[in-house]
Amino acid sequence: VQLQASGGGLVQAGGSLRLSCTTSGGISNIDSKAWWRQAPGKQRELVAARYNGVITDYATSVKGRFTISEDNAKNSMFLQMNNLKTEDTGTYYCRLSDSRAGNDYWGEGTQVTVSS
């Protein structure tokens, strides 16, 4: 099972990026999908999550600017990021979870750099 995050890059403040996370290999019983990020020198933090395809949750700092979505048929997920700020800079990771089995699947990160 592999997850691959993509879509990161360098963007000016106020710009937009759309991150994608695709999977290969068999993954089943996924009940949560989430995006995390880690800025240099900081702990990894939860940015956005979607639970059972219904409930969404966002970090306060990104509410109203970021939108998480998913393609259940492909176990893919996306993060639309608008009005980016310099503090959004970091490495973004996708994670799929099967909470019943206690399995978490992490993708390789994609770098997002927002310049002022």
Rosetta silent file (secondary structure, phi, psi, omega in degrees, C-alpha in Angstrom):
SEQUENCE: VQLQASGGGLVQAGGSLRLSCTTSGGISNIDSKAWWRQAPGKQRELVAARYNGVITDYATSVKGRFTISEDNAKNSMFLQMNNLKTEDTGTYYCRLSDSRAGNDYWGEGTQVTVSS
SCORE:     score description
SCORE:     0.000 S_00000001
   1 L     0.000  127.554  177.803    0.000    0.000    0.000 S_00000001
   2 E  -133.975  140.260  172.906    1.376    3.346   -1.012 S_00000001
   3 E  -114.432  140.210 -179.495    0.028    6.846   -0.732 S_00000001
   4 E  -130.362  116.553  175.815    1.404    9.615   -2.867 S_00000001
   5 E   -93.205  143.647  179.386    0.809   13.269   -2.159 S_00000001
   6 E  -150.832  171.123  176.368    1.341   15.797   -4.905 S_00000001
   7 L   105.064   -5.166  178.607    0.467   19.311   -5.921 S_00000001
   8 L   -71.013  171.987  179.324    2.762   21.261   -3.665 S_00000001
   9 E   168.050 -168.008  178.978    4.915   24.099   -4.876 S_00000001
  10 E  -103.758  128.070 -177.954    5.946   27.674   -4.460 S_00000001
  11 E  -142.958  150.943  176.395    3.180   30.262   -4.455 S_00000001
  12 E   -79.008  154.456  176.694    2.820   33.859   -3.419 S_00000001
  13 L   -54.530  136.615 -176.740    0.693   34.820   -0.475 S_00000001
  14 L    95.093  -12.166 -179.020   -2.922   35.019   -1.536 S_00000001
  15 L   -83.514 -175.501 -176.269   -2.494   32.305   -4.115 S_00000001
  16 L  -132.352  152.471  171.392   -3.978   28.838   -4.316 S_00000001
  17 E  -143.030  153.441  175.236   -2.821   25.251   -4.562 S_00000001
  18 E  -125.281  117.019  178.987   -4.641   21.959   -4.804 S_00000001
  19 E   -92.589  145.955  176.614   -3.043   18.946   -3.203 S_00000001
  20 E  -125.954  150.258  175.655   -3.894   15.415   -4.233 S_00000001
  21 E  -135.107  116.531 -179.710   -3.322   12.116   -2.503 S_00000001
  22 E  -114.657  156.118 -176.920   -3.619    8.932   -4.499 S_00000001
  23 E  -121.920  151.948  172.122   -3.298    5.354   -3.372 S_00000001
  24 E  -134.603  144.846 -173.881   -1.960    2.174   -4.879 S_00000001
  25 L    94.051  166.636 -175.777   -2.470   -1.252   -3.489 S_00000001
  26 L   -82.767  122.168  172.706   -5.505   -2.502   -1.661 S_00000001
  27 L  -128.480  130.826  179.912   -6.872   -0.381    1.118 S_00000001
  28 L  -133.540  166.244  176.533  -10.237   -1.124    2.646 S_00000001
  29 L    59.093   32.611  177.822  -12.384    0.004    5.534 S_00000001
  30 L   -75.865  124.210  179.796  -11.020    3.518    5.479 S_00000001
  31 L  -117.562   -3.874  171.790  -13.112    5.660    7.763 S_00000001
  32 E  -147.545  145.746  178.227  -11.048    8.795    7.972 S_00000001
  33 E  -132.327  135.545 -172.934   -8.910   10.797    5.605 S_00000001
  34 E  -147.749  153.637  171.487   -6.782   13.661    6.732 S_00000001
  35 E  -112.186  133.209  176.115   -4.170   16.159    5.748 S_00000001
  36 E  -121.701  161.813  174.806   -1.401   17.049    8.152 S_00000001
  37 E  -143.480  156.441  178.029    1.444   19.499    7.819 S_00000001
  38 E  -138.287  118.813  176.002    4.761   20.099    9.458 S_00000001
  39 L   -89.666  155.701  179.957    6.594   23.390    9.410 S_00000001
  40 L   -55.275  128.437  177.878   10.326   23.546   10.058 S_00000001
  41 L    77.932    5.450 -178.736   11.033   23.221   13.757 S_00000001
  42 L  -121.920  162.847  177.299    7.416   22.520   14.608 S_00000001
  43 L   -76.199  154.777  175.426    5.349   19.479   15.381 S_00000001
  44 L   -65.614  137.202 -179.259    3.152   17.911   12.772 S_00000001
  45 E  -129.482  151.383  177.917   -0.366   19.283   13.013 S_00000001
  46 E   -76.513  129.660  179.237   -3.735   18.248   11.699 S_00000001
  47 E  -100.034  -49.575 -177.280   -4.957   20.564    8.951 S_00000001
  48 E  -155.712  147.282 -179.978   -8.173   18.971    7.746 S_00000001
  49 E  -146.634  151.761  177.136   -9.966   15.686    8.161 S_00000001
  50 E  -132.059  127.375 -173.417  -13.010   13.949    6.843 S_00000001
  51 E  -114.369  126.677  178.042  -14.673   11.185    8.834 S_00000001
  52 L    52.744   29.839  176.724  -16.879    8.495    7.340 S_00000001
  53 L    69.442    7.845 -173.517  -17.349   10.646    4.297 S_00000001
  54 L  -126.617  -53.656 -173.134  -19.590   13.022    6.189 S_00000001
  55 E   -88.448  131.280  175.911  -17.980   14.932    9.028 S_00000001
  56 E  -117.547  153.249 -179.082  -15.252   17.409    8.268 S_00000001
  57 E  -144.664  139.273 -178.496  -12.929   19.170   10.643 S_00000001
  58 E  -130.820  148.285  169.903  -10.426   21.926   10.048 S_00000001
  59 L   -63.564  144.405 -177.618   -7.687   23.558   12.011 S_00000001
  60 H   -55.009  -37.079 -174.613   -8.822   26.985   13.120 S_00000001
  61 H   -68.579  -16.393 -176.969   -6.044   28.626   11.140 S_00000001
  62 H  -115.759   -2.910 -179.031   -7.308   27.264    7.820 S_00000001
  63 L   -58.116  134.858 -179.688  -11.073   27.428    8.238 S_00000001
  64 L    85.195   -9.936 -179.341  -12.717   29.242    5.366 S_00000001
  65 L  -117.563  -33.057 -177.825   -9.614   28.915    3.206 S_00000001
  66 E  -108.854  147.440  176.712   -9.001   25.170    2.845 S_00000001
  67 E  -136.310  125.949  176.931  -11.420   22.501    1.668 S_00000001
  68 E   -95.977  139.631  176.788  -10.916   18.779    1.960 S_00000001
  69 E  -144.645  172.186 -174.981  -12.633   16.468   -0.491 S_00000001
  70 E  -151.042  159.444  171.872  -12.395   12.864   -1.532 S_00000001
  71 E  -121.094   97.511 -174.035  -13.055   10.339   -4.240 S_00000001
  72 H   -61.442  -35.806 -177.263  -14.226    7.280   -2.362 S_00000001
  73 H   -60.742  -29.400 -176.686  -14.126    5.035   -5.389 S_00000001
  74 H  -111.637    4.512 -174.495  -10.399    5.581   -5.685 S_00000001
  75 L    50.751   38.925  177.459   -9.558    6.190   -2.029 S_00000001
  76 E  -105.963  160.222  178.989   -8.165    9.504   -3.176 S_00000001
  77 E  -147.089  161.039 -174.714   -8.363   12.800   -1.415 S_00000001
  78 E  -139.734  158.212  174.216   -7.706   16.428   -2.146 S_00000001
  79 E  -137.552  109.126  175.540   -7.005   19.653   -0.342 S_00000001
  80 E   -87.295  122.858 -176.728   -7.960   22.893   -2.014 S_00000001
  81 E  -119.516  115.505  179.815   -5.997   25.711   -0.423 S_00000001
  82 L  -113.735  161.548  177.988   -7.013   29.277   -1.152 S_00000001
  83 L    48.254   51.448 -175.898   -5.752   32.603    0.115 S_00000001
  84 L   -64.932  146.115 -179.764   -2.522   31.008    1.219 S_00000001
  85 L  -119.366  159.669 -178.893   -0.462   32.672    3.904 S_00000001
  86 H   -58.751  -32.113  179.841    3.220   32.457    4.670 S_00000001
  87 H   -72.445   -5.749  174.295    2.403   30.510    7.819 S_00000001
  88 H   -82.635   -5.585  179.242    0.916   27.761    5.659 S_00000001
  89 L   -60.198  135.509  178.156    4.423   26.879    4.540 S_00000001
  90 E   162.610 -178.527  174.953    5.409   23.338    5.373 S_00000001
  91 E   -96.141  126.792 -176.408    5.422   19.751    4.257 S_00000001
  92 E  -102.815  134.338 -178.163    1.934   18.375    3.779 S_00000001
  93 E  -123.690  143.960  172.384    1.121   14.732    4.381 S_00000001
  94 E  -103.371  149.774  179.496   -1.971   12.709    3.675 S_00000001
  95 E  -141.785  131.589  173.367   -3.170    9.998    5.977 S_00000001
  96 E  -112.728  140.295 -175.778   -5.854    7.356    5.589 S_00000001
  97 E  -131.149  139.928  167.967   -7.045    5.485    8.637 S_00000001
  98 E  -111.290   94.351 -171.750   -8.922    2.313    9.404 S_00000001
  99 L   -67.564  -29.260 -178.569   -9.792    3.082   13.007 S_00000001
 100 L   -68.219  -37.052  178.431  -11.364   -0.296   13.701 S_00000001
 101 L   -91.882   -9.880 -179.211   -8.166   -2.123   12.824 S_00000001
 102 L    74.025   28.933 -178.475   -5.957    0.623   14.171 S_00000001
 103 E  -104.941  131.426  173.076   -4.182    1.086   10.854 S_00000001
 104 E  -119.051  136.328  178.646   -2.849    4.412    9.638 S_00000001
 105 E  -120.352  122.806 -177.683   -1.399    4.866    6.191 S_00000001
 106 E  -109.894  143.631  174.697    0.818    7.871    5.541 S_00000001
 107 L   -96.563  165.964  171.506    1.920    9.308    2.247 S_00000001
 108 E   -67.750  146.784 -176.921    5.162   10.931    1.372 S_00000001
 109 L   -75.653  159.657  172.083    4.969   14.644    1.963 S_00000001
 110 E  -125.520  134.019 -172.762    4.635   17.374   -0.584 S_00000001
 111 E   -84.602  131.472  174.077    6.262   20.720    0.060 S_00000001
 112 E  -118.717  124.103  178.420    4.230   23.901    0.107 S_00000001
 113 E  -125.649  122.326 -179.734    6.086   27.183    0.262 S_00000001
 114 E  -111.464  120.795 -178.763    4.223   30.462    0.452 S_00000001
 115 E   -99.104  152.976 -178.578    6.251   33.593   -0.152 S_00000001
 116 L   -86.189    0.000    0.000    5.334   37.069    0.983 S_00000001
